[in-house]
Amino acid sequence: MAELHDLTALEQGAAIARGELSSLELVAHHLARVDALGDTVGAFVTVTPELARDAARAADAAPVEGRGPLHGVPTAVKDLTLTAGVRTTFGSAAFADLVPPLDADVVRLMRAAGLVSLGKTTTSELGCSLYSEGLVAPPARNPWDLAYTAGGSSGGAAAAVAAGLVPVAQGSDGGGSLRIPASLCGLVGYKPSRGAVPGGPLGFGAFGLPVNGPLGRTVADVAALLDVMAAPVPGEPYLPPAAPDGGYLGVARRAAPGPLRIGRFTTPMLADEPVHPDCVAAVDRAAALLAGAGHEVVEVPAPFGPEAWPLFETVWYVLALTPVTPELESRLLPLTRFLRARGAAVSAGALMGALGELQAQVRRGARRTAGCDLLLCPTLAAPQAPVGWFTADGDPERDFDRQRRFSPYCAVFNVTGEPSVSLPLGRTAGGLPVGVLLTGRYGADATLIEAAAQLEHASDGWDRHPAIWLAVDSANVNTSGVGRSVS
């Protein structure tokens, strides 16, 4: 007999729609798992059980007409994302007691769709690193092996989904922050095209690098959550691409994009770094499956090279300059203080020069890969990294360089604004997940999602679970429907 958390997000929503389950049952079940496993995997900074139960009751009482496919389904919101009335720390001790008075647009949209948040997931401080190991929560650990990081900055979201604490979660991605945790934890992490998902109501768009997006176990679940998030909002700095007929879930279910030309490369782009054989093997498997599905897979040069790193580095330093009052600066982590010090030294002229040259590199890269509908490459240069590995020698400059070498692919597509998804196609010899990165043309999210769903089917599916998935005995936590089994 399957447990409730074995159901995908869409299966949970369908069970609610059929009257077989209530949102309150599902929320109670997942809250019990959060209570049992949340600190073990470092998934949550703040859990909101009473708010979740109230929202579940409201979801169950809502009129049936107009409900979407994720109505009543449990989820979680990243701790970088403003949530009205809920402690939101931005992963930092400097903001440990902050309770925002307003919601981010993406939170408002998720609530309007009937999704029920269980709380705020662990993130890196101010979203500055690709691991989530701060002072306001336990480190986000990979549910497949707790010695390894779940990544960042959406590390808690990935840990929560991979451990079965929620079926889907909201995250954001400014340099790989959805796709890196997805690769490490065996999930689907989707960075939409620039402008597809609103980033307001606060902020200036951060040069178009960060984007809100979904993280889940299957392409269809991720597409369904993207449909919720990708709603036009007046005043956004970037024009959203048109949504496909039938929505992104519709194209995911169709999973038949027609023949595509897919450019394959494994050369790292932001560092001259050897690529682990397991990462190359995952790309090889994806290429073979795509070719078998009727696509033309061709070798192409990497669109960027390591010479782009100083430009991205300059912009990343400046983006670390989130307003922090002087008396709170001492509460920031060494890496954050290092990045902010570098950012404060960047002149307006130097920033404008870096942004201009980055755009020139984007144009050159687009010409190198012209004629390709999709690009295929590794998500990371190595399959996994232990908790504490990036900070081991106490030097924040070396920490930042280790991150660049570990993840020399993802950030390029934040610069280009193109949609990009990490898919769990590979495994290490020890059974740990290895992701591949599939990237589409700007605005062509529908094509990317449809191809990703086709690849999922060609691989016979990848919704697999770590041993910790079974670590909670439902018989010992069964109250008011918690732990109920389904046939």
Tab-separated table of C-alpha atoms in Angstrom:
chain	number	residue	atom	x	y	z
A	1	MET	CA	0.000	0.000	0.000
A	2	ALA	CA	1.292	3.459	-0.918
A	3	GLU	CA	1.523	6.274	1.587
A	4	LEU	CA	0.020	9.684	0.884
A	5	HIS	CA	3.427	11.238	0.218
A	6	ASP	CA	4.090	8.597	-2.443
A	7	LEU	CA	1.501	10.377	-4.585
A	8	THR	CA	2.776	13.060	-6.918
A	9	ALA	CA	1.462	16.587	-6.471
A	10	LEU	CA	-0.975	16.091	-9.339
A	11	GLU	CA	-2.128	12.750	-7.923
A	12	GLN	CA	-2.751	14.414	-4.576
A	13	GLY	CA	-4.727	17.174	-6.265
A	14	ALA	CA	-6.748	14.652	-8.264
A	15	ALA	CA	-7.555	12.668	-5.099
A	16	ILE	CA	-8.873	15.867	-3.512
A	17	ALA	CA	-10.934	16.634	-6.604
A	18	ARG	CA	-12.484	13.152	-6.522
A	19	GLY	CA	-13.338	13.494	-2.845
A	20	GLU	CA	-11.059	10.605	-1.865
A	21	LEU	CA	-8.813	12.807	0.272
A	22	SER	CA	-9.118	16.183	1.912
A	23	SER	CA	-6.496	18.892	1.904
A	24	LEU	CA	-6.536	18.731	5.702
A	25	GLU	CA	-5.626	15.025	5.614
A	26	LEU	CA	-2.739	15.681	3.259
A	27	VAL	CA	-1.485	18.632	5.281
A	28	ALA	CA	-1.643	16.632	8.525
A	29	HIS	CA	0.271	13.768	6.925
A	30	HIS	CA	3.011	16.006	5.559
A	31	LEU	CA	3.273	18.052	8.766
A	32	ALA	CA	3.933	14.806	10.644
A	33	ARG	CA	6.765	14.070	8.236
A	34	VAL	CA	8.133	17.591	8.672
A	35	ASP	CA	8.062	17.099	12.430
A	36	ALA	CA	9.871	13.769	12.134
A	37	LEU	CA	12.411	14.582	9.409
A	38	GLY	CA	12.530	18.338	8.859
A	39	ASP	CA	15.517	19.072	11.086
A	40	THR	CA	17.299	15.885	10.001
A	41	VAL	CA	17.444	17.082	6.401
A	42	GLY	CA	17.503	20.788	7.295
A	43	ALA	CA	14.471	21.526	5.156
A	44	PHE	CA	12.691	24.291	7.076
A	45	VAL	CA	13.618	27.506	8.842
A	46	THR	CA	10.052	28.156	9.975
A	47	VAL	CA	7.129	25.718	10.046
A	48	THR	CA	3.586	27.152	10.156
A	49	PRO	CA	1.287	24.270	11.160
A	50	GLU	CA	-1.693	26.323	12.325
A	51	LEU	CA	-1.654	28.551	9.263
A	52	ALA	CA	-1.374	25.423	7.094
A	53	ARG	CA	-4.328	23.720	8.775
A	54	ASP	CA	-6.454	26.871	8.439
A	55	ALA	CA	-5.537	27.134	4.752
A	56	ALA	CA	-6.338	23.449	4.233
A	57	ARG	CA	-9.771	23.883	5.812
A	58	ALA	CA	-10.395	26.856	3.538
A	59	ALA	CA	-9.278	24.826	0.523
A	60	ASP	CA	-11.646	22.006	1.444
A	61	ALA	CA	-14.509	24.467	1.866
A	62	ALA	CA	-13.871	26.333	-1.393
A	63	PRO	CA	-16.346	25.929	-4.281
A	64	VAL	CA	-15.469	23.081	-6.621
A	65	GLU	CA	-15.898	25.280	-9.671
A	66	GLY	CA	-12.679	26.953	-10.732
A	67	ARG	CA	-10.315	24.744	-8.745
A	68	GLY	CA	-6.992	24.046	-10.412
A	69	PRO	CA	-5.117	20.725	-10.445
A	70	LEU	CA	-3.016	21.633	-7.387
A	71	HIS	CA	-5.869	22.905	-5.229
A	72	GLY	CA	-5.345	21.831	-1.616
A	73	VAL	CA	-1.893	20.334	-2.221
A	74	PRO	CA	0.840	20.951	0.399
A	75	THR	CA	3.859	23.000	-0.624
A	76	ALA	CA	6.494	25.292	0.882
A	77	VAL	CA	7.973	28.726	0.204
A	78	LYS	CA	11.660	29.572	0.116
A	79	ASP	CA	12.926	31.712	2.985
A	80	LEU	CA	14.145	34.354	0.522
A	81	THR	CA	10.537	34.970	-0.577
A	82	LEU	CA	8.396	37.550	1.222
A	83	THR	CA	5.438	35.965	3.019
A	84	ALA	CA	3.007	38.205	4.877
A	85	GLY	CA	2.813	37.504	8.596
A	86	VAL	CA	5.376	34.682	8.457
A	87	ARG	CA	8.937	34.957	9.685
A	88	THR	CA	11.191	35.401	6.649
A	89	THR	CA	14.891	35.541	7.485
A	90	PHE	CA	16.540	35.533	4.031
A	91	GLY	CA	18.698	32.766	5.510
A	92	SER	CA	20.455	35.265	7.771
A	93	ALA	CA	20.820	35.920	11.476
A	94	ALA	CA	20.715	39.612	10.560
A	95	PHE	CA	17.026	39.170	9.687
A	96	ALA	CA	16.190	36.430	12.184
A	97	ASP	CA	13.074	38.200	13.495
A	98	LEU	CA	11.761	39.790	10.301
A	99	VAL	CA	8.031	39.308	9.646
A	100	PRO	CA	7.072	40.948	6.328
A	101	PRO	CA	3.776	42.825	6.009
A	102	LEU	CA	3.192	41.668	2.413
A	103	ASP	CA	3.441	38.674	0.111
A	104	ALA	CA	5.655	38.269	-2.897
A	105	ASP	CA	3.505	38.017	-6.009
A	106	VAL	CA	4.438	34.370	-6.438
A	107	VAL	CA	3.187	33.568	-2.912
A	108	ARG	CA	-0.057	35.394	-3.614
A	109	LEU	CA	-0.527	33.393	-6.821
A	110	MET	CA	0.143	30.074	-5.101
A	111	ARG	CA	-2.317	30.876	-2.344
A	112	ALA	CA	-4.954	31.925	-4.871
A	113	ALA	CA	-4.533	28.555	-6.619
A	114	GLY	CA	-5.353	26.772	-3.351
A	115	LEU	CA	-1.874	25.463	-2.583
A	116	VAL	CA	-1.147	25.176	1.143
A	117	SER	CA	2.279	26.225	2.416
A	118	LEU	CA	3.685	24.364	5.417
A	119	GLY	CA	6.363	26.990	6.046
A	120	LYS	CA	9.606	28.569	4.853
A	121	THR	CA	12.427	26.420	3.489
A	122	THR	CA	16.115	26.767	4.269
A	123	THR	CA	18.227	28.917	1.981
A	124	SER	CA	21.717	30.303	1.823
A	125	GLU	CA	22.276	33.708	3.394
A	126	LEU	CA	20.750	36.340	1.062
A	127	GLY	CA	20.865	33.637	-1.641
A	128	CYS	CA	24.601	34.182	-2.018
A	129	SER	CA	25.890	30.602	-2.174
A	130	LEU	CA	25.111	27.250	-3.783
A	131	TYR	CA	24.918	25.514	-0.398
A	132	SER	CA	22.449	26.223	2.430
A	133	GLU	CA	24.436	26.226	5.646
A	134	GLY	CA	23.609	29.272	7.757
A	135	LEU	CA	22.954	30.266	11.354
A	136	VAL	CA	19.134	30.320	11.441
A	137	ALA	CA	18.460	26.641	10.692
A	138	PRO	CA	20.240	23.289	10.431
A	139	PRO	CA	22.152	22.847	7.170
A	140	ALA	CA	20.143	21.560	4.228
A	141	ARG	CA	21.290	17.958	3.749
A	142	ASN	CA	20.792	15.641	0.821
A	143	PRO	CA	18.136	13.056	1.755
A	144	TRP	CA	19.995	10.498	-0.379
A	145	ASP	CA	23.034	10.759	1.931
A	146	LEU	CA	22.974	13.138	4.878
A	147	ALA	CA	26.732	13.659	4.699
A	148	TYR	CA	26.215	15.641	1.487
A	149	THR	CA	24.733	19.075	0.871
A	150	ALA	CA	21.277	19.544	-0.605
A	151	GLY	CA	22.702	22.567	-2.405
A	152	GLY	CA	21.506	26.140	-2.569
A	153	SER	CA	20.195	28.549	-2.517
A	154	SER	CA	16.937	26.540	-2.734
A	155	GLY	CA	18.501	23.741	-0.695
A	156	GLY	CA	15.744	23.406	1.878
A	157	ALA	CA	13.131	23.208	-0.863
A	158	ALA	CA	15.016	20.345	-2.510
A	159	ALA	CA	15.534	18.553	0.804
A	160	ALA	CA	11.815	18.876	1.576
A	161	VAL	CA	10.685	17.459	-1.769
A	162	ALA	CA	13.302	14.692	-1.921
A	163	ALA	CA	12.437	13.553	1.633
A	164	GLY	CA	8.692	13.522	0.940
A	165	LEU	CA	7.870	16.465	3.220
A	166	VAL	CA	6.027	18.260	0.397
A	167	PRO	CA	5.414	17.107	-3.181
A	168	VAL	CA	6.391	20.413	-4.834
A	169	ALA	CA	8.022	23.619	-3.632
A	170	GLN	CA	8.690	27.173	-4.718
A	171	GLY	CA	12.263	28.293	-5.170
A	172	SER	CA	14.259	30.879	-7.027
A	173	ASP	CA	17.311	30.765	-9.256
A	174	GLY	CA	19.845	33.562	-9.763
A	175	GLY	CA	22.843	31.440	-10.715
A	176	GLY	CA	21.604	27.855	-10.507
A	177	SER	CA	19.763	27.999	-7.195
A	178	LEU	CA	16.933	25.693	-8.320
A	179	ARG	CA	18.856	23.506	-10.731
A	180	ILE	CA	21.856	22.785	-8.465
A	181	PRO	CA	19.741	21.404	-5.562
A	182	ALA	CA	17.614	19.472	-8.059
A	183	SER	CA	20.698	17.801	-9.515
A	184	LEU	CA	22.064	16.893	-6.091
A	185	CYS	CA	18.744	15.581	-4.749
A	186	GLY	CA	17.397	13.752	-7.820
A	187	LEU	CA	14.629	16.217	-8.693
A	188	VAL	CA	13.350	18.415	-11.509
A	189	GLY	CA	14.384	22.029	-10.959
A	190	TYR	CA	13.034	24.533	-13.481
A	191	LYS	CA	14.324	28.050	-14.155
A	192	PRO	CA	11.768	29.779	-16.384
A	193	SER	CA	12.535	32.328	-19.070
A	194	ARG	CA	13.237	35.807	-17.778
A	195	GLY	CA	9.931	37.548	-17.128
A	196	ALA	CA	7.788	34.408	-17.184
A	197	VAL	CA	7.172	34.513	-13.411
A	198	PRO	CA	6.724	37.831	-11.575
A	199	GLY	CA	9.407	38.847	-9.103
A	200	GLY	CA	7.556	41.677	-7.331
A	201	PRO	CA	6.217	43.590	-5.655
A	202	LEU	CA	9.615	44.765	-4.404
A	203	GLY	CA	12.979	44.936	-6.135
A	204	PHE	CA	14.247	46.131	-9.490
A	205	GLY	CA	14.707	42.779	-11.227
A	206	ALA	CA	18.382	42.344	-10.292
A	207	PHE	CA	19.589	42.700	-13.890
A	208	GLY	CA	17.269	39.832	-14.868
A	209	LEU	CA	19.352	37.099	-13.238
A	210	PRO	CA	17.065	35.719	-10.479
A	211	VAL	CA	13.761	34.064	-11.393
A	212	ASN	CA	11.128	32.339	-9.263
A	213	GLY	CA	10.403	28.775	-10.302
A	214	PRO	CA	9.122	25.336	-9.307
A	215	LEU	CA	10.884	22.272	-7.967
A	216	GLY	CA	9.334	18.798	-7.925
A	217	ARG	CA	9.676	15.090	-8.620
A	218	THR	CA	8.172	14.981	-12.114
A	219	VAL	CA	8.031	17.289	-15.106
A	220	ALA	CA	4.222	17.334	-14.976
A	221	ASP	CA	4.198	18.448	-11.322
A	222	VAL	CA	6.714	21.183	-12.096
A	223	ALA	CA	4.709	22.295	-15.145
A	224	ALA	CA	1.526	22.478	-13.069
A	225	LEU	CA	3.210	24.693	-10.484
A	226	LEU	CA	4.698	26.844	-13.250
A	227	ASP	CA	1.173	27.395	-14.577
A	228	VAL	CA	0.288	28.802	-11.157
A	229	MET	CA	3.358	31.036	-10.962
A	230	ALA	CA	3.473	32.304	-14.540
A	231	ALA	CA	0.743	34.936	-14.346
A	232	PRO	CA	1.231	38.424	-15.818
A	233	VAL	CA	1.548	41.182	-13.212
A	234	PRO	CA	1.569	44.883	-14.168
A	235	GLY	CA	4.806	46.780	-13.680
A	236	GLU	CA	7.265	43.909	-14.041
A	237	PRO	CA	10.588	44.953	-15.647
A	238	TYR	CA	10.639	42.128	-18.228
A	239	LEU	CA	7.928	41.196	-20.699
A	240	PRO	CA	6.627	37.661	-20.040
A	241	PRO	CA	6.603	35.157	-22.911
A	242	ALA	CA	3.213	33.955	-24.053
A	243	ALA	CA	1.959	30.853	-22.252
A	244	PRO	CA	1.091	27.876	-24.485
A	245	ASP	CA	-2.468	26.842	-25.263
A	246	GLY	CA	-3.528	24.417	-22.556
A	247	GLY	CA	-0.827	25.725	-20.232
A	248	TYR	CA	2.532	24.209	-19.399
A	249	LEU	CA	0.861	21.176	-17.855
A	250	GLY	CA	-0.858	20.563	-21.168
A	251	VAL	CA	2.412	20.445	-23.095
A	252	ALA	CA	4.017	18.278	-20.386
A	253	ARG	CA	1.204	15.778	-20.731
A	254	ARG	CA	1.493	15.803	-24.508
A	255	ALA	CA	5.271	15.172	-24.334
A	256	ALA	CA	5.651	15.229	-28.114
A	257	PRO	CA	7.630	18.293	-29.189
A	258	GLY	CA	8.378	17.008	-32.695
A	259	PRO	CA	11.921	16.588	-34.022
A	260	LEU	CA	14.389	19.053	-32.507
A	261	ARG	CA	18.045	19.901	-33.049
A	262	ILE	CA	19.855	19.589	-29.746
A	263	GLY	CA	23.364	20.912	-29.204
A	264	ARG	CA	25.456	18.842	-26.791
A	265	PHE	CA	28.590	19.995	-24.981
A	266	THR	CA	30.378	19.119	-21.748
A	267	THR	CA	33.096	21.805	-21.664
A	268	PRO	CA	32.690	23.889	-18.464
A	269	MET	CA	31.846	27.509	-19.183
A	270	LEU	CA	32.803	29.552	-16.121
A	271	ALA	CA	35.887	27.616	-15.031
A	272	ASP	CA	38.643	25.544	-16.565
A	273	GLU	CA	37.692	22.508	-14.499
A	274	PRO	CA	37.753	18.744	-15.145
A	275	VAL	CA	34.267	17.273	-15.363
A	276	HIS	CA	33.528	14.152	-13.332
A	277	PRO	CA	32.906	11.041	-15.501
A	278	ASP	CA	29.517	10.485	-13.834
A	279	CYS	CA	28.369	13.921	-15.025
A	280	VAL	CA	29.531	13.185	-18.574
A	281	ALA	CA	27.868	9.753	-18.457
A	282	ALA	CA	24.550	11.349	-17.498
A	283	VAL	CA	24.799	13.659	-20.534
A	284	ASP	CA	25.653	10.670	-22.737
A	285	ARG	CA	22.553	8.845	-21.496
A	286	ALA	CA	20.346	11.867	-22.081
A	287	ALA	CA	21.772	12.321	-25.579
A	288	ALA	CA	21.111	8.675	-26.437
A	289	LEU	CA	17.522	8.863	-25.157
A	290	LEU	CA	16.872	12.082	-27.065
A	291	ALA	CA	18.318	10.624	-30.261
A	292	GLY	CA	16.187	7.538	-29.741
A	293	ALA	CA	13.130	9.801	-29.485
A	294	GLY	CA	13.859	11.147	-32.968
A	295	HIS	CA	15.869	14.272	-32.230
A	296	GLU	CA	19.115	15.280	-33.903
A	297	VAL	CA	21.847	15.578	-31.271
A	298	VAL	CA	24.969	17.419	-32.452
A	299	GLU	CA	28.188	18.510	-30.783
A	300	VAL	CA	28.411	22.296	-30.394
A	301	PRO	CA	30.930	24.628	-28.773
A	302	ALA	CA	30.047	25.891	-25.323
A	303	PRO	CA	28.328	29.269	-25.711
A	304	PHE	CA	30.517	30.889	-23.042
A	305	GLY	CA	34.058	30.346	-21.795
A	306	PRO	CA	35.925	31.035	-18.545
A	307	GLU	CA	36.709	34.545	-19.775
A	308	ALA	CA	33.109	35.451	-18.881
A	309	TRP	CA	33.634	34.662	-15.198
A	310	PRO	CA	35.083	38.037	-14.101
A	311	LEU	CA	32.068	39.765	-15.624
A	312	PHE	CA	29.540	37.532	-13.871
A	313	GLU	CA	31.617	37.772	-10.685
A	314	THR	CA	31.361	41.567	-10.716
A	315	VAL	CA	27.590	41.479	-11.084
A	316	TRP	CA	27.272	38.822	-8.351
A	317	TYR	CA	29.290	40.989	-5.942
A	318	VAL	CA	26.910	43.889	-6.518
A	319	LEU	CA	23.820	41.702	-6.089
A	320	ALA	CA	25.073	40.782	-2.598
A	321	LEU	CA	24.495	44.392	-1.530
A	322	THR	CA	21.057	43.757	-0.046
A	323	PRO	CA	20.346	46.665	2.324
A	324	VAL	CA	21.625	45.734	5.775
A	325	THR	CA	21.897	48.298	8.563
A	326	PRO	CA	25.473	48.820	9.816
A	327	GLU	CA	24.740	47.393	13.271
A	328	LEU	CA	23.632	44.109	11.694
A	329	GLU	CA	26.577	43.622	9.328
A	330	SER	CA	28.504	41.709	11.997
A	331	ARG	CA	25.784	39.031	12.025
A	332	LEU	CA	26.451	38.122	8.395
A	333	LEU	CA	28.508	35.068	7.444
A	334	PRO	CA	32.124	35.502	6.276
A	335	LEU	CA	31.254	34.691	2.649
A	336	THR	CA	28.458	37.266	2.599
A	337	ARG	CA	30.704	39.947	4.104
A	338	PHE	CA	33.414	39.109	1.542
A	339	LEU	CA	30.982	39.401	-1.385
A	340	ARG	CA	29.530	42.655	-0.056
A	341	ALA	CA	32.961	44.190	0.459
A	342	ARG	CA	33.848	43.351	-3.133
A	343	GLY	CA	30.504	44.711	-4.315
A	344	ALA	CA	30.927	47.994	-2.456
A	345	ALA	CA	34.221	48.510	-4.310
A	346	VAL	CA	32.601	48.196	-7.758
A	347	SER	CA	32.031	51.610	-9.322
A	348	ALA	CA	28.937	52.426	-11.343
A	349	GLY	CA	31.109	52.632	-14.441
A	350	ALA	CA	32.658	49.220	-13.800
A	351	LEU	CA	29.218	47.681	-13.279
A	352	MET	CA	27.856	49.176	-16.480
A	353	GLY	CA	30.931	47.952	-18.348
A	354	ALA	CA	30.499	44.416	-16.991
A	355	LEU	CA	26.808	44.344	-17.910
A	356	GLY	CA	27.575	45.605	-21.410
A	357	GLU	CA	30.306	43.056	-22.021
A	358	LEU	CA	28.123	40.262	-20.635
A	359	GLN	CA	25.464	41.130	-23.157
A	360	ALA	CA	28.078	41.082	-25.921
A	361	GLN	CA	29.067	37.597	-24.743
A	362	VAL	CA	25.399	36.550	-24.830
A	363	ARG	CA	25.196	37.644	-28.464
A	364	ARG	CA	28.356	35.772	-29.399
A	365	GLY	CA	27.195	32.655	-27.565
A	366	ALA	CA	23.851	32.726	-29.343
A	367	ARG	CA	25.652	32.774	-32.680
A	368	ARG	CA	27.812	29.794	-31.668
A	369	THR	CA	24.740	27.676	-31.020
A	370	ALA	CA	22.470	29.110	-33.710
A	371	GLY	CA	20.200	26.513	-35.248
A	372	CYS	CA	19.777	24.512	-32.043
A	373	ASP	CA	16.380	24.295	-30.392
A	374	LEU	CA	17.826	23.011	-27.103
A	375	LEU	CA	21.230	22.742	-25.446
A	376	LEU	CA	22.319	19.718	-23.379
A	377	CYS	CA	25.194	19.790	-20.872
A	378	PRO	CA	25.976	18.674	-17.298
A	379	THR	CA	24.272	20.523	-14.464
A	380	LEU	CA	27.428	20.387	-12.336
A	381	ALA	CA	31.086	19.493	-12.788
A	382	ALA	CA	30.920	16.987	-9.901
A	383	PRO	CA	28.014	14.834	-8.696
A	384	GLN	CA	27.973	15.796	-5.012
A	385	ALA	CA	29.751	17.814	-2.299
A	386	PRO	CA	29.906	17.079	1.445
A	387	VAL	CA	28.275	19.425	3.944
A	388	GLY	CA	30.961	21.888	5.035
A	389	TRP	CA	33.197	21.263	2.020
A	390	PHE	CA	32.965	24.784	0.589
A	391	THR	CA	33.738	26.469	3.917
A	392	ALA	CA	36.287	23.927	5.157
A	393	ASP	CA	39.394	26.120	5.130
A	394	GLY	CA	37.674	29.249	6.463
A	395	ASP	CA	38.670	31.433	3.494
A	396	PRO	CA	35.606	33.003	1.840
A	397	GLU	CA	37.516	33.786	-1.348
A	398	ARG	CA	38.442	30.117	-1.762
A	399	ASP	CA	34.883	29.172	-0.848
A	400	PHE	CA	33.565	31.310	-3.718
A	401	ASP	CA	36.100	29.872	-6.139
A	402	ARG	CA	35.161	26.319	-5.145
A	403	GLN	CA	31.549	27.148	-5.927
A	404	ARG	CA	32.504	28.429	-9.382
A	405	ARG	CA	34.422	25.249	-10.151
A	406	PHE	CA	31.673	23.007	-8.806
A	407	SER	CA	28.983	24.785	-10.841
A	408	PRO	CA	30.468	26.194	-14.068
A	409	TYR	CA	27.326	25.746	-16.218
A	410	CYS	CA	24.101	26.969	-14.620
A	411	ALA	CA	24.753	30.686	-14.149
A	412	VAL	CA	25.323	31.274	-17.859
A	413	PHE	CA	21.622	30.747	-18.511
A	414	ASN	CA	20.678	33.284	-15.855
A	415	VAL	CA	22.718	35.769	-17.874
A	416	THR	CA	21.028	34.816	-21.157
A	417	GLY	CA	17.563	34.657	-19.580
A	418	GLU	CA	16.826	31.348	-21.290
A	419	PRO	CA	14.677	28.646	-19.667
A	420	SER	CA	16.748	25.832	-18.183
A	421	VAL	CA	15.904	22.654	-16.303
A	422	SER	CA	17.941	20.082	-14.380
A	423	LEU	CA	16.698	16.527	-14.886
A	424	PRO	CA	17.743	13.489	-12.764
A	425	LEU	CA	19.104	11.275	-15.552
A	426	GLY	CA	22.246	9.904	-13.899
A	427	ARG	CA	23.488	8.020	-10.854
A	428	THR	CA	26.880	7.624	-9.234
A	429	ALA	CA	28.289	4.171	-8.551
A	430	GLY	CA	26.979	4.609	-5.014
A	431	GLY	CA	23.479	5.424	-6.238
A	432	LEU	CA	23.485	9.185	-5.636
A	433	PRO	CA	21.651	11.394	-8.159
A	434	VAL	CA	23.373	13.172	-11.055
A	435	GLY	CA	21.536	15.801	-13.079
A	436	VAL	CA	21.750	16.984	-16.666
A	437	LEU	CA	20.908	20.473	-17.857
A	438	LEU	CA	18.511	20.996	-20.745
A	439	THR	CA	18.131	24.597	-21.901
A	440	GLY	CA	15.737	26.150	-24.400
A	441	ARG	CA	15.600	29.326	-26.402
A	442	TYR	CA	14.371	32.468	-24.666
A	443	GLY	CA	10.596	32.356	-24.343
A	444	ALA	CA	10.353	28.774	-25.619
A	445	ASP	CA	9.474	27.293	-22.217
A	446	ALA	CA	6.754	25.149	-23.765
A	447	THR	CA	9.227	23.406	-26.073
A	448	LEU	CA	11.640	22.806	-23.201
A	449	ILE	CA	8.969	21.383	-20.901
A	450	GLU	CA	7.562	19.165	-23.623
A	451	ALA	CA	11.024	17.794	-24.463
A	452	ALA	CA	11.814	17.275	-20.760
A	453	ALA	CA	8.585	15.307	-20.303
A	454	GLN	CA	9.397	13.223	-23.377
A	455	LEU	CA	12.842	12.501	-21.938
A	456	GLU	CA	11.260	11.497	-18.620
A	457	HIS	CA	9.026	8.980	-20.405
A	458	ALA	CA	11.930	7.675	-22.509
A	459	SER	CA	13.915	7.044	-19.323
A	460	ASP	CA	11.004	5.027	-17.846
A	461	GLY	CA	10.529	7.755	-15.248
A	462	TRP	CA	12.774	8.997	-12.477
A	463	ASP	CA	10.468	9.467	-9.483
A	464	ARG	CA	12.674	7.424	-7.153
A	465	HIS	CA	13.187	7.931	-3.461
A	466	PRO	CA	16.003	7.728	-0.891
A	467	ALA	CA	15.873	5.355	2.060
A	468	ILE	CA	14.769	8.193	4.366
A	469	TRP	CA	11.509	8.262	2.407
A	470	LEU	CA	10.448	5.198	4.381
A	471	ALA	CA	11.945	6.304	7.694
A	472	VAL	CA	8.668	7.496	9.223
A	473	ASP	CA	6.338	4.700	10.302
A	474	SER	CA	2.823	5.956	9.564
A	475	ALA	CA	1.403	3.677	12.228
A	476	ASN	CA	3.258	5.695	14.856
A	477	VAL	CA	2.086	9.113	13.659
A	478	ASN	CA	-1.473	8.334	12.600
A	479	THR	CA	-3.787	11.041	13.943
A	480	SER	CA	-6.720	12.546	12.012
A	481	GLY	CA	-5.690	10.859	8.824
A	482	VAL	CA	-1.950	11.285	9.180
A	483	GLY	CA	-0.111	8.366	7.635
A	484	ARG	CA	-3.168	7.022	5.856
A	485	SER	CA	-2.328	4.581	3.083
A	486	VAL	CA	-3.797	4.662	-0.403
A	487	SER	CA	-4.359	1.857	-2.853
